[in-house]
Amino acid sequence: MGQNRIELVEVGPRDGFQNLKEYISMEDKLHYIDGLIGAGVKHIQITSFVSPKAIPQMKDARELAGHCAAMYPDVDLFSLVPNLYGAKAAWECGLKKTSYVISLSESHNEANINRTREQSLEELGRIREELPDLTILSDIATAFACPFEGIMMLDGLLELMGKIYGLGVREFVLCDTIGMAHPAQVREYVRAAMKEFPDCRFQVHIHDTRNMGIVNTLAAIECGVQGVQSTLGGLGGCPFAPGASGNTSTEDLVYMLNRMGYETGIEFERLLALAKEEHSAIPGAYSGHHINIGAQACGMNV
Amino acid sequence: MGQNRIELVEVGPRDGFQNLKEYISMEDKLHYIDGLIGAGVKHIQITSFVSPKAIPQMKDARELAGHCAAMYPDVDLFSLVPNLYGAKAAWECGLKKTSYVISLSESHNEANINRTREQSLEELGRIREELPDLTILSDIATAFACPFEGIMMLDGLLELMGKIYGLGVREFVLCDTIGMAHPAQVREYVRAAMKEFPDCRFQVHIHDTRNMGIVNTLAAIECGVQGVQSTLGGLGGCPFAPGASGNTSTEDLVYMLNRMGYETGIEFERLLALAKEEHSAIPGAYSGHHINIGAQACGMNV
C-alpha cells in the first residue's frame, strides 16, 4: 500500500446504532449506508448478528445484510458476530467477512460478553472450522487499557494475538475501548504487533473518551496500519462512560486526511452533510459528542 | 530544553473570557487563575488591556493584573495588548510580557482589528521603542489559514516574521485562528520557522474548529516548540464559527502529555476538576465544546 493510502472503515451502522434506545427503521439504516457509499466510503460494518432480545436494534440484520449484499457488490460490507450461530447467519446473508471480539483483558471479556477468553478462543476455533472461507476481522478490545485492569501489557497483547493467528486469522483491529490510549503507546503497540505479525493486516478502532481519537488514529496511520475504524458523527463509544464523547468521528478523520494529501476516496462535504443530517435525526444519541462544523461555516474557500 | 519538557500556556482568562456576554466578576476570574496555578500551571495570559467599551469583560484588567503580579511573583503572567496605550498600562501594572497580534492575512488583519499589517507593524515599532524591556510575544494570527484568503503561504509567513524579528521580537506564537490547519502543514511551517529563526522561541495556538486542536498541537510539540497555548475547557475559539468547538482544551493536552511522559508539572485531576467547575458555572459559554470526562469516570485505576 502506498504511503498516502488508508482505508476508512465505517462502523457506525453497527457500533453507533447498537446502543440507541430508539429503533432506527431498516429504511433509515439503509439511507445512511447509502449516503456513506455515495460519499465514497468503501468499507462498512453494516450490522451485527446477535440475539434480538439482547440488542433489539439489530433485529433487522438478516434482511439488511441481504439487501446490502445485493445492492452494493463492490463495497466491502461486513458484520460483527459473537458466536458461531451469528457467523452462520452472516454467511447465509452473503457477507464474506465478519468482526469477532475478544478482550485482551480477562475481566473485561467476562464483564462484556460473559465468557472467559479461553471460551472466546474456542468459539473462534469453531467458526474457523465450520466457515473456513469467512474472513475474520479479529477485534482485540481493551488492547491498550481496561477499565478494570488499567494499562494492558504489550507482551500479553502479542501472546493473545499469537493464539488468534494460530487459528488462521490474518487481520486484526486493535481497539482502544475506553479511549485511554495515548500516541506513544499506540505507536509502540502498533509497531510491535506489525513487526511480530508481518503477514497480517491491521486496523485500529480508537474511542474518543479523552478527545484523543484523532491523534491516536493518526499515530496508527503513520505507523502503517492499513485501515482505521470510526463512526459518522462519532456516534457510539465507551460503554462505561455515560455522556462521554464517543467514537472517533469519520468526518473529522476524512477532513484531516484529505487535507494532508491522503487518498481516502471520500468526499468530505458529502460526508459532513450526512453527519449533520444524522445528528438532527437521532435526538439524544449525541449527548456527548459535538459535530464540528466544516470549513464552509467559517467562510473559507478551500 | 529537554526532549520531554513543554510549557503549557493557559490563555483562557483572556481568550476564553473575552467573548463571554456575561461579565465574570474579578473575584471569579481570580478564583480560576488561582485554581490554575494551584494545579501547576506556570504560564497564564491573565487579561488584555483594551477599551472597556470594546471588550467590557476586560474592564478590570488593571486591578486584576496588579493583584496577580503581587500574589504570584513566580508565575509567568502576561497579557494581550492591541496598541502602545495598552502596552503602557500592562507595564504599569507590573507585567513584563505581553502578546501582540498581527495577522498574516492582510484581509483578516483589517477585518479583525481595523488596521493594515503595515500599521500594525508601525505600532509594534512604537511599543518596542517606548517599552524596550517589555517582552513581546508575537501572535501571528491566520498563520496557516484565513477565512478570506484560504491557505496561507509559508514564504509569506517567514517574510512577516522577518519584519517582526527586525523590531527585536524573539518569541512567536503561530496561531491557527480558524482551526483549519492539519498536522502536515503544522510540521512544515513550524520546522521552517524554527530553522529560519533559530534564536527565537516558539509556541502554537491551535483552535479546535475541526476537532484537530490536539493532533495539531502535538505535531508542533514533536517539532520542538517550547510552548503551546490552550484554554481550560477549550473555552473561546473561532470568532467566525458560532457554535464551533473552541480552543484546544488544556486538560485534554495535559492528560495526553502526562500520559506520554512529558513533564508538564500540572496535576491532571485538579485541572479537570477546575474545568468541570468552570463548565457548570458559566452557562452558555460551552455551546460547542464538550468537556471530556476523565479516567476516573471510566473506573480506571491508573
Coordinates of C-alpha atoms in Angstrom, one line a residue:
Chain A
M1 CA 0.0 0.0 0.0
G2 CA 1.3 3.4 -0.9
Q3 CA 2.4 5.8 1.7
N4 CA -0.6 8.0 1.3
R5 CA -3.4 5.4 1.1
I6 CA -5.6 4.5 4.0
E7 CA -8.8 2.6 4.3
L8 CA -11.5 4.4 6.2
V9 CA -13.7 1.7 7.8
E10 CA -17.1 3.0 8.9
V11 CA -18.6 1.1 11.8
G12 CA -21.4 3.5 12.7
P13 CA -24.3 1.3 11.5
R14 CA -23.2 -1.3 14.0
D15 CA -21.2 0.3 16.7
G16 CA -23.1 3.6 16.5
F17 CA -26.6 2.3 16.2
Q18 CA -26.5 -0.7 18.5
N19 CA -26.8 1.2 21.8
L20 CA -29.5 3.6 20.7
K21 CA -32.7 3.1 22.6
E22 CA -35.0 4.1 19.8
Y23 CA -35.2 1.7 17.0
I24 CA -33.9 3.0 13.7
S25 CA -36.0 1.6 10.9
M26 CA -34.3 -0.6 8.3
E27 CA -35.1 2.0 5.7
D28 CA -33.3 4.7 7.7
K29 CA -30.4 2.5 8.3
L30 CA -30.2 1.8 4.6
H31 CA -30.5 5.5 3.9
Y32 CA -27.3 6.2 5.9
I33 CA -25.5 3.3 4.5
D34 CA -26.4 4.5 1.0
G35 CA -25.3 8.0 1.9
L36 CA -21.9 6.7 3.2
I37 CA -21.3 4.8 0.0
G38 CA -22.4 7.8 -2.1
A39 CA -19.8 9.9 -0.4
G40 CA -17.1 7.3 -1.3
V41 CA -16.9 5.1 1.8
K42 CA -15.8 1.6 0.7
H43 CA -15.7 -0.4 4.0
I44 CA -18.7 -0.6 6.2
Q45 CA -19.7 -2.7 9.2
I46 CA -23.4 -2.7 8.5
T47 CA -24.9 -4.8 11.3
S48 CA -24.3 -7.5 13.9
F49 CA -25.9 -10.9 14.1
V50 CA -26.9 -11.1 17.7
S51 CA -29.9 -12.1 19.8
P52 CA -32.8 -9.6 19.1
K53 CA -33.6 -9.8 22.8
A54 CA -30.0 -8.7 23.7
I55 CA -29.8 -6.0 21.1
P56 CA -33.2 -5.2 19.6
Q57 CA -31.6 -2.5 17.3
M58 CA -30.0 -5.3 15.2
K59 CA -33.2 -7.4 14.8
D60 CA -33.2 -6.5 11.1
A61 CA -29.7 -7.8 10.5
R62 CA -30.6 -10.6 8.0
E63 CA -32.8 -8.5 5.8
L64 CA -30.5 -5.5 5.9
A65 CA -27.5 -7.6 5.1
G66 CA -29.2 -9.5 2.3
H67 CA -30.3 -6.2 0.8
C68 CA -26.9 -4.5 1.0
A69 CA -25.0 -7.5 -0.3
A70 CA -27.2 -7.4 -3.4
M71 CA -27.2 -3.6 -3.8
Y72 CA -23.5 -2.9 -3.3
P73 CA -21.4 -5.8 -4.7
D74 CA -18.3 -3.6 -4.9
V75 CA -18.4 -2.4 -1.4
D76 CA -16.6 -4.2 1.4
L77 CA -19.5 -4.9 3.7
F78 CA -19.1 -6.8 6.9
S79 CA -20.7 -7.5 10.2
L80 CA -19.9 -8.4 13.8
V81 CA -20.8 -11.7 15.3
P82 CA -20.4 -13.0 18.9
N83 CA -20.6 -16.7 18.1
L84 CA -20.9 -19.5 15.5
Y85 CA -24.6 -19.0 15.2
G86 CA -24.2 -15.4 14.3
A87 CA -21.3 -16.3 11.9
K88 CA -23.5 -18.7 10.0
A89 CA -26.3 -16.1 9.7
A90 CA -23.8 -13.6 8.3
W91 CA -22.5 -16.2 5.8
E92 CA -26.0 -17.1 4.7
C93 CA -26.8 -13.5 4.0
G94 CA -23.9 -13.2 1.6
L95 CA -21.4 -11.4 3.8
K96 CA -17.8 -12.7 3.4
K97 CA -16.2 -11.0 6.4
T98 CA -17.1 -10.5 10.0
S99 CA -15.6 -9.0 13.1
Y100 CA -15.2 -11.1 16.2
V101 CA -14.3 -9.6 19.5
I102 CA -12.0 -10.9 22.2
S103 CA -10.8 -8.6 25.0
L104 CA -7.2 -8.6 25.9
S105 CA -8.3 -8.1 29.5
E106 CA -9.8 -11.3 31.0
S107 CA -12.0 -9.2 33.4
H108 CA -13.3 -7.1 30.5
N109 CA -14.1 -10.1 28.4
E110 CA -16.1 -11.6 31.2
A111 CA -17.9 -8.4 32.0
N112 CA -18.6 -7.6 28.4
I113 CA -19.7 -10.9 26.9
N114 CA -19.9 -13.3 29.9
R115 CA -17.2 -15.6 28.7
T116 CA -13.6 -16.3 29.5
R117 CA -11.0 -15.5 26.9
E118 CA -10.4 -19.2 26.5
Q119 CA -14.1 -19.8 25.8
S120 CA -13.9 -16.9 23.3
L121 CA -10.9 -18.5 21.6
E122 CA -12.7 -21.9 21.4
E123 CA -15.7 -20.4 19.8
L124 CA -13.5 -18.7 17.3
G125 CA -11.9 -22.0 16.6
R126 CA -15.3 -23.5 15.9
I127 CA -16.2 -20.6 13.5
R128 CA -12.9 -21.1 11.7
E129 CA -13.5 -24.8 11.3
E130 CA -17.1 -24.6 10.1
L131 CA -16.8 -21.5 8.0
P132 CA -13.2 -21.5 6.7
D133 CA -13.9 -19.1 3.9
L134 CA -15.5 -16.5 6.2
T135 CA -12.8 -13.9 6.7
I136 CA -12.4 -13.0 10.4
L137 CA -11.5 -9.5 11.5
S138 CA -10.2 -10.0 15.0
D139 CA -11.2 -7.1 17.3
I140 CA -8.9 -7.0 20.3
A141 CA -10.9 -5.0 22.8
T142 CA -9.0 -3.2 25.6
A143 CA -5.8 -3.7 23.6
F144 CA -4.3 -0.6 25.3
A145 CA -6.2 -0.2 28.5
C146 CA -9.0 -1.7 30.5
P147 CA -11.5 -0.1 32.9
F148 CA -10.7 -2.8 35.5
E149 CA -7.1 -3.8 34.9
G150 CA -5.6 -0.4 33.8
I151 CA -2.8 -0.2 31.2
M152 CA -2.5 -3.5 29.3
M153 CA 0.9 -5.0 28.7
L154 CA 2.3 -5.4 25.3
D155 CA 3.6 -8.9 25.7
G156 CA 0.1 -10.0 26.7
L157 CA -1.3 -8.4 23.6
L158 CA 1.2 -10.2 21.4
E159 CA 0.5 -13.5 23.2
L160 CA -3.2 -13.3 22.6
M161 CA -2.7 -12.3 19.0
G162 CA -0.5 -15.3 18.6
K163 CA -3.3 -17.6 19.7
I164 CA -5.7 -16.0 17.3
Y165 CA -3.1 -16.1 14.5
G166 CA -2.8 -19.8 15.2
L167 CA -6.5 -20.2 14.3
G168 CA -5.7 -18.8 10.8
V169 CA -6.8 -15.2 11.4
R170 CA -4.7 -12.7 9.4
E171 CA -6.5 -9.4 10.1
F172 CA -6.5 -7.6 13.5
V173 CA -8.2 -4.5 14.9
L174 CA -6.5 -3.0 18.0
C175 CA -9.3 -1.4 19.9
D176 CA -8.9 1.4 22.5
T177 CA -12.2 0.5 24.1
I178 CA -12.3 3.2 26.7
G179 CA -10.3 5.9 24.9
M180 CA -7.4 5.8 27.3
A181 CA -4.5 5.2 25.0
H182 CA -2.1 7.9 24.1
P183 CA 0.0 8.4 20.9
A184 CA 3.3 7.0 22.3
Q185 CA 1.6 3.8 23.4
V186 CA -0.3 3.4 20.2
R187 CA 2.9 3.8 18.2
E188 CA 4.7 1.2 20.4
Y189 CA 2.0 -1.4 20.3
V190 CA 1.1 -1.0 16.7
R191 CA 4.7 -1.2 15.6
A192 CA 5.4 -4.2 17.8
A193 CA 2.2 -6.0 16.5
M194 CA 3.0 -5.3 12.9
K195 CA 6.6 -6.5 13.4
E196 CA 5.5 -9.7 15.1
F197 CA 2.9 -10.5 12.5
P198 CA 4.3 -9.2 9.2
D199 CA 1.8 -11.2 7.1
C200 CA -1.2 -9.7 8.8
R201 CA -3.3 -6.6 8.1
F202 CA -4.0 -4.1 10.8
Q203 CA -6.6 -1.6 11.7
V204 CA -7.2 0.5 14.9
H205 CA -10.5 1.5 16.5
I206 CA -10.0 4.4 18.9
H207 CA -12.7 5.7 21.2
D208 CA -12.7 9.4 21.9
T209 CA -13.4 9.5 25.6
R210 CA -10.5 11.8 26.3
N211 CA -10.7 13.6 23.0
M212 CA -7.7 11.6 21.6
G213 CA -9.4 9.7 18.9
I214 CA -7.9 11.8 16.1
V215 CA -4.4 12.0 17.5
N216 CA -4.2 8.3 18.3
T217 CA -5.7 7.3 15.0
L218 CA -3.2 9.4 13.1
A219 CA -0.4 7.9 15.2
A220 CA -1.5 4.4 14.0
I221 CA -1.8 5.6 10.4
E222 CA 1.7 6.9 10.4
C223 CA 2.9 3.6 11.7
G224 CA 1.5 2.0 8.6
V225 CA -1.8 0.3 9.6
Q226 CA -3.9 -0.4 6.5
G227 CA -7.2 0.8 7.9
V228 CA -8.8 2.8 10.7
Q229 CA -12.3 2.4 12.1
S230 CA -14.6 5.3 13.1
T231 CA -18.2 6.3 13.0
L232 CA -20.2 9.0 11.3
G233 CA -20.6 11.8 13.8
G234 CA -18.6 9.9 16.3
L235 CA -21.8 8.1 17.3
G236 CA -21.4 5.4 19.9
G237 CA -18.5 5.0 22.2
C238 CA -17.3 4.0 25.6
P239 CA -20.0 1.9 27.3
F240 CA -18.6 2.7 30.8
A241 CA -18.7 6.4 30.4
P242 CA -22.2 7.9 30.1
G243 CA -22.1 11.2 28.4
A244 CA -18.5 10.8 27.2
S245 CA -17.8 11.7 23.7
G246 CA -17.9 8.6 21.6
N247 CA -16.1 7.1 18.7
T248 CA -13.6 8.9 16.6
S249 CA -15.6 10.8 14.0
T250 CA -15.3 9.7 10.4
E251 CA -15.8 13.2 9.0
D252 CA -13.1 14.6 11.2
L253 CA -10.7 11.9 10.1
V254 CA -11.6 12.4 6.4
Y255 CA -11.2 16.2 6.8
M256 CA -7.7 15.8 8.2
L257 CA -6.5 13.0 5.9
N258 CA -7.8 14.6 2.7
R259 CA -6.1 17.9 3.7
M260 CA -2.9 16.0 4.4
G261 CA -2.9 14.5 1.0
Y262 CA -4.0 11.0 1.8
E263 CA -6.2 9.3 -0.8
T264 CA -9.3 8.4 1.2
G265 CA -11.6 8.4 -1.8
I266 CA -14.2 10.1 0.3
E267 CA -15.9 13.5 -0.4
F268 CA -15.7 15.4 2.8
E269 CA -18.6 17.8 2.2
R270 CA -21.0 15.0 1.3
L271 CA -19.9 13.1 4.4
L272 CA -20.3 16.2 6.6
A273 CA -23.8 16.8 5.3
L274 CA -24.8 13.2 6.1
A275 CA -23.3 13.5 9.6
K276 CA -25.3 16.7 10.2
E277 CA -28.4 15.0 8.9
E278 CA -27.9 12.1 11.2
H279 CA -27.2 14.4 14.1
S280 CA -30.5 16.1 13.7
A281 CA -32.5 13.0 13.0
I282 CA -31.4 11.0 16.1
P283 CA -32.1 13.1 19.1
G284 CA -30.5 12.1 22.3
A285 CA -27.8 10.0 20.6
Y286 CA -25.3 12.7 20.6
S287 CA -25.3 13.7 24.3
G288 CA -21.5 13.7 24.5
H289 CA -20.3 14.4 21.0
H290 CA -20.3 17.6 19.1
I291 CA -20.1 17.5 15.4
N292 CA -17.7 20.1 14.4
I293 CA -18.8 22.3 11.6
G294 CA -16.8 22.3 8.5
A295 CA -14.8 24.7 6.6
Q296 CA -17.7 26.3 4.9
A297 CA -19.2 27.6 8.1
C298 CA -16.0 29.6 8.6
G299 CA -16.4 31.1 5.1
M300 CA -13.2 29.5 3.9
N301 CA -12.8 28.9 0.2
V302 CA -10.5 25.9 0.2
Chain B
M1 CA 15.0 22.2 26.7
G2 CA 14.8 18.5 27.3
Q3 CA 13.0 16.3 24.9
N4 CA 10.2 15.7 27.3
R5 CA 9.6 19.2 28.6
I6 CA 6.9 21.5 27.3
E7 CA 5.4 24.7 28.6
L8 CA 1.6 24.7 28.8
V9 CA 0.5 28.3 28.3
E10 CA -3.0 28.9 29.6
V11 CA -4.8 31.7 27.7
G12 CA -8.4 31.1 29.0
P13 CA -8.6 34.1 31.3
R14 CA -8.1 36.3 28.2
D15 CA -9.0 34.3 25.1
G16 CA -11.7 32.3 26.8
F17 CA -13.4 35.0 28.9
Q18 CA -13.2 37.9 26.5
N19 CA -16.1 36.9 24.3
L20 CA -18.5 36.0 27.1
K21 CA -21.5 38.2 27.2
E22 CA -22.0 37.9 30.9
Y23 CA -19.4 39.7 33.0
I24 CA -17.3 37.4 35.1
S25 CA -16.5 39.2 38.4
M26 CA -12.9 39.9 39.1
E27 CA -13.2 37.6 42.2
D28 CA -14.3 34.8 39.9
K29 CA -11.6 35.4 37.4
L30 CA -9.0 35.4 40.3
H31 CA -10.6 32.1 41.5
Y32 CA -9.9 30.4 38.2
I33 CA -6.4 31.9 37.9
D34 CA -5.7 30.7 41.4
G35 CA -7.0 27.3 40.6
L36 CA -4.9 27.0 37.5
I37 CA -1.8 28.0 39.5
G38 CA -2.7 25.5 42.2
A39 CA -2.8 22.7 39.7
G40 CA 0.7 23.6 38.5
V41 CA 0.1 25.9 35.5
K42 CA 3.1 28.2 35.3
H43 CA 2.2 30.4 32.3
I44 CA -1.0 32.4 32.1
Q45 CA -2.4 35.1 29.9
I46 CA -4.5 36.8 32.6
T47 CA -6.2 39.7 30.8
S48 CA -6.0 42.2 28.0
F49 CA -5.6 45.9 28.1
V50 CA -8.3 47.1 25.7
S51 CA -11.0 49.7 25.6
P52 CA -13.7 48.7 28.1
K53 CA -16.3 49.8 25.5
A54 CA -14.8 47.4 23.0
I55 CA -14.5 44.5 25.4
P56 CA -16.3 45.1 28.7
Q57 CA -15.2 41.7 30.1
M58 CA -11.7 43.1 30.4
K59 CA -12.6 46.3 32.2
D60 CA -11.0 45.0 35.4
A61 CA -7.6 44.5 33.7
R62 CA -5.5 46.9 35.7
E63 CA -6.8 45.8 39.1
L64 CA -6.6 42.1 38.2
A65 CA -3.1 42.4 36.8
G66 CA -1.9 44.4 39.8
H67 CA -3.4 41.8 42.1
C68 CA -1.9 38.8 40.3
A69 CA 1.5 40.3 39.9
A70 CA 1.7 40.8 43.6
M71 CA 0.2 37.4 44.6
Y72 CA 2.1 35.2 42.2
P73 CA 5.7 36.5 41.7
D74 CA 6.9 33.1 40.5
V75 CA 4.3 32.6 37.8
D76 CA 4.8 33.8 34.2
L77 CA 1.8 36.1 33.9
F78 CA 1.3 38.1 30.8
S79 CA -1.4 40.0 28.9
L80 CA -2.5 40.9 25.4
V81 CA -2.4 44.4 24.1
P82 CA -3.6 45.9 20.8
N83 CA -1.5 49.1 21.0
L84 CA 1.0 51.3 22.8
Y85 CA -1.6 52.6 25.2
G86 CA -2.4 49.1 26.3
A87 CA 1.2 48.1 26.5
K88 CA 1.9 51.0 28.8
A89 CA -1.0 50.0 31.0
A90 CA 0.4 46.5 31.2
W91 CA 3.8 47.7 32.1
E92 CA 2.5 50.0 34.8
C93 CA 0.7 47.0 36.4
G94 CA 3.9 45.1 36.7
L95 CA 3.5 42.7 33.8
K96 CA 6.8 42.2 32.0
K97 CA 5.4 40.3 28.9
T98 CA 2.6 40.9 26.5
S99 CA 1.1 39.3 23.4
Y100 CA 0.6 41.5 20.4
V101 CA -1.4 40.2 17.4
I102 CA -0.7 40.7 13.7
S103 CA -2.5 38.6 11.1
L104 CA -0.5 37.0 8.3
S105 CA -3.5 37.7 6.2
E106 CA -4.0 41.4 5.3
S107 CA -7.7 41.0 4.9
H108 CA -8.0 39.3 8.3
N109 CA -5.9 41.9 10.0
E110 CA -8.2 44.6 8.6
A111 CA -11.4 42.7 9.4
N112 CA -10.2 41.8 12.9
I113 CA -8.5 45.0 14.2
N114 CA -9.3 47.6 11.5
R115 CA -5.7 48.2 10.6
T116 CA -3.4 47.3 7.8
R117 CA -0.5 45.0 8.6
E118 CA 1.8 47.9 8.0
Q119 CA 0.1 50.0 10.6
S120 CA 0.2 47.0 13.0
L121 CA 4.0 46.8 12.4
E122 CA 4.4 50.5 13.0
E123 CA 2.5 50.3 16.2
L124 CA 4.7 47.4 17.3
G125 CA 7.7 49.5 16.5
R126 CA 6.4 52.3 18.8
I127 CA 5.9 49.8 21.6
R128 CA 9.4 48.4 21.2
E129 CA 10.9 51.9 21.2
E130 CA 9.0 53.2 24.2
L131 CA 9.0 50.0 26.3
P132 CA 12.2 48.2 25.3
D133 CA 12.1 46.0 28.4
L134 CA 8.6 44.7 27.8
T135 CA 8.9 41.3 26.2
I136 CA 6.7 40.9 23.2
L137 CA 5.1 37.6 22.4
S138 CA 4.2 38.0 18.7
D139 CA 1.0 36.3 17.9
I140 CA 0.8 35.6 14.2
A141 CA -2.9 35.1 13.5
T142 CA -4.1 33.2 10.5
A143 CA -0.5 31.8 10.2
F144 CA -1.8 28.6 8.5
A145 CA -5.2 29.6 7.0
C146 CA -7.6 32.5 6.7
P147 CA -11.3 32.6 6.4
F148 CA -11.0 35.0 3.5
E149 CA -7.7 34.1 1.8
G150 CA -7.7 30.4 2.3
I151 CA -4.4 28.5 2.9
M152 CA -1.6 31.0 3.8
M153 CA 1.8 30.5 2.1
L154 CA 4.9 29.7 4.0
D155 CA 7.1 32.3 2.4
G156 CA 4.7 35.0 3.4
L157 CA 4.8 33.8 7.0
L158 CA 8.6 33.9 7.1
E159 CA 8.6 37.3 5.5
L160 CA 6.2 38.8 8.1
M161 CA 8.2 37.1 10.9
G162 CA 11.3 38.7 9.5
K163 CA 9.9 42.1 9.8
I164 CA 8.8 41.5 13.4
Y165 CA 12.2 40.0 14.2
G166 CA 13.7 43.2 12.8
L167 CA 11.9 45.1 15.6
G168 CA 13.7 43.0 18.2
V169 CA 11.0 40.4 18.9
R170 CA 12.3 36.9 19.8
E171 CA 9.2 35.0 20.6
F172 CA 6.5 33.9 18.2
V173 CA 3.1 32.2 18.5
L174 CA 1.9 30.6 15.3
C175 CA -1.9 30.8 15.5
D176 CA -4.4 28.6 13.7
T177 CA -7.1 31.1 14.1
I178 CA -10.0 29.2 12.5
G179 CA -8.8 25.7 13.2
M180 CA -8.1 24.8 9.6
A181 CA -4.5 23.6 9.8
H182 CA -3.6 20.0 9.6
P183 CA -0.6 18.1 11.0
A184 CA 1.5 18.0 7.9
Q185 CA 1.1 21.8 7.4
V186 CA 1.9 22.5 11.1
R187 CA 5.0 20.4 10.9
E188 CA 6.2 22.1 7.7
Y189 CA 5.6 25.6 8.9
V190 CA 6.9 25.1 12.4
R191 CA 10.0 23.5 11.2
A192 CA 10.7 26.1 8.6
A193 CA 10.1 29.0 11.1
M194 CA 12.3 27.4 13.7
K195 CA 15.0 26.9 11.1
E196 CA 14.8 30.4 9.8
F197 CA 14.8 32.0 13.3
P198 CA 17.0 29.6 15.4
D199 CA 17.4 32.2 18.2
C200 CA 13.7 32.6 18.7
R201 CA 11.3 30.8 21.0
F202 CA 8.1 29.3 19.5
Q203 CA 4.6 28.5 20.6
V204 CA 1.5 27.5 18.8
H205 CA -2.1 28.3 19.5
I206 CA -4.4 26.0 17.7
H207 CA -8.2 26.4 17.5
D208 CA -10.3 23.3 17.6
T209 CA -12.9 24.1 15.0
R210 CA -12.4 20.9 13.1
N211 CA -11.5 18.8 16.2
M212 CA -7.8 19.0 15.3
G213 CA -6.6 21.0 18.2
I214 CA -4.9 18.1 19.9
V215 CA -3.4 16.5 16.9
N216 CA -2.0 19.8 15.5
T217 CA -0.7 20.8 18.9
L218 CA 1.1 17.5 19.3
A219 CA 2.6 17.9 15.8
A220 CA 4.1 21.2 16.9
I221 CA 5.4 19.8 20.2
E222 CA 7.1 17.0 18.4
C223 CA 8.7 19.6 16.1
G224 CA 10.3 21.1 19.2
V225 CA 8.2 24.3 20.0
Q226 CA 8.9 25.4 23.6
G227 CA 5.3 26.1 24.4
V228 CA 1.7 25.5 23.4
Q229 CA -1.4 27.7 24.2
S230 CA -4.8 26.3 25.1
T231 CA -7.7 27.2 27.4
L232 CA -9.3 25.4 30.3
G233 CA -12.3 23.5 29.0
G234 CA -11.5 24.7 25.5
L235 CA -13.4 27.9 26.2
G236 CA -13.3 30.5 23.5
G237 CA -12.4 29.8 19.9
C238 CA -13.1 30.7 16.3
P239 CA -14.9 34.1 16.1
F240 CA -16.2 33.2 12.6
A241 CA -17.9 30.0 13.6
P242 CA -20.7 30.3 16.0
G243 CA -21.2 27.0 17.9
A244 CA -17.9 25.6 16.8
S245 CA -15.9 23.9 19.4
G246 CA -13.4 26.4 20.6
N247 CA -9.8 26.3 21.7
T248 CA -7.7 23.3 22.3
S249 CA -8.6 22.2 25.8
T250 CA -5.8 22.5 28.4
E251 CA -7.0 19.5 30.4
D252 CA -7.0 17.3 27.3
L253 CA -3.5 18.3 26.4
V254 CA -2.3 17.8 30.0
Y255 CA -3.9 14.3 30.0
M256 CA -2.2 13.3 26.9
L257 CA 1.2 14.8 27.6
N258 CA 1.4 13.5 31.2
R259 CA 0.5 10.0 29.9
M260 CA 3.1 10.2 27.2
G261 CA 5.8 11.0 29.8
Y262 CA 6.2 14.8 29.2
E263 CA 7.0 16.9 32.3
T264 CA 4.1 19.4 32.3
G265 CA 4.3 20.0 36.0
I266 CA 0.5 20.0 36.1
E267 CA -1.8 17.8 38.1
F268 CA -4.4 16.5 35.7
E269 CA -7.1 15.6 38.2
R270 CA -7.0 19.1 39.8
L271 CA -7.2 20.7 36.4
L272 CA -10.1 18.6 35.3
A273 CA -12.0 19.4 38.4
L274 CA -11.5 23.1 37.8
A275 CA -12.6 22.7 34.2
K276 CA -15.8 20.9 35.2
E277 CA -16.4 23.7 37.8
E278 CA -16.0 26.4 35.2
H279 CA -18.2 24.4 32.8
S280 CA -21.0 24.4 35.3
A281 CA -20.5 28.0 36.4
I282 CA -20.6 29.7 33.0
P283 CA -23.8 28.5 31.3
G284 CA -24.0 29.2 27.6
A285 CA -20.2 29.6 27.2
Y286 CA -19.7 26.0 26.1
S287 CA -22.2 25.7 23.3
G288 CA -19.7 24.0 21.1
H289 CA -17.3 22.2 23.4
H290 CA -17.8 19.2 25.4
I291 CA -15.5 18.6 28.3
N292 CA -14.5 15.0 28.1
I293 CA -14.7 13.2 31.4
G294 CA -11.5 11.8 32.8
A295 CA -10.2 8.4 33.5
Q296 CA -12.0 8.1 36.8
A297 CA -15.4 8.2 35.3
C298 CA -14.5 5.1 33.4
G299 CA -13.4 3.4 36.6
M300 CA -9.8 3.1 35.5
N301 CA -7.2 2.9 38.2
V302 CA -4.2 4.3 36.5

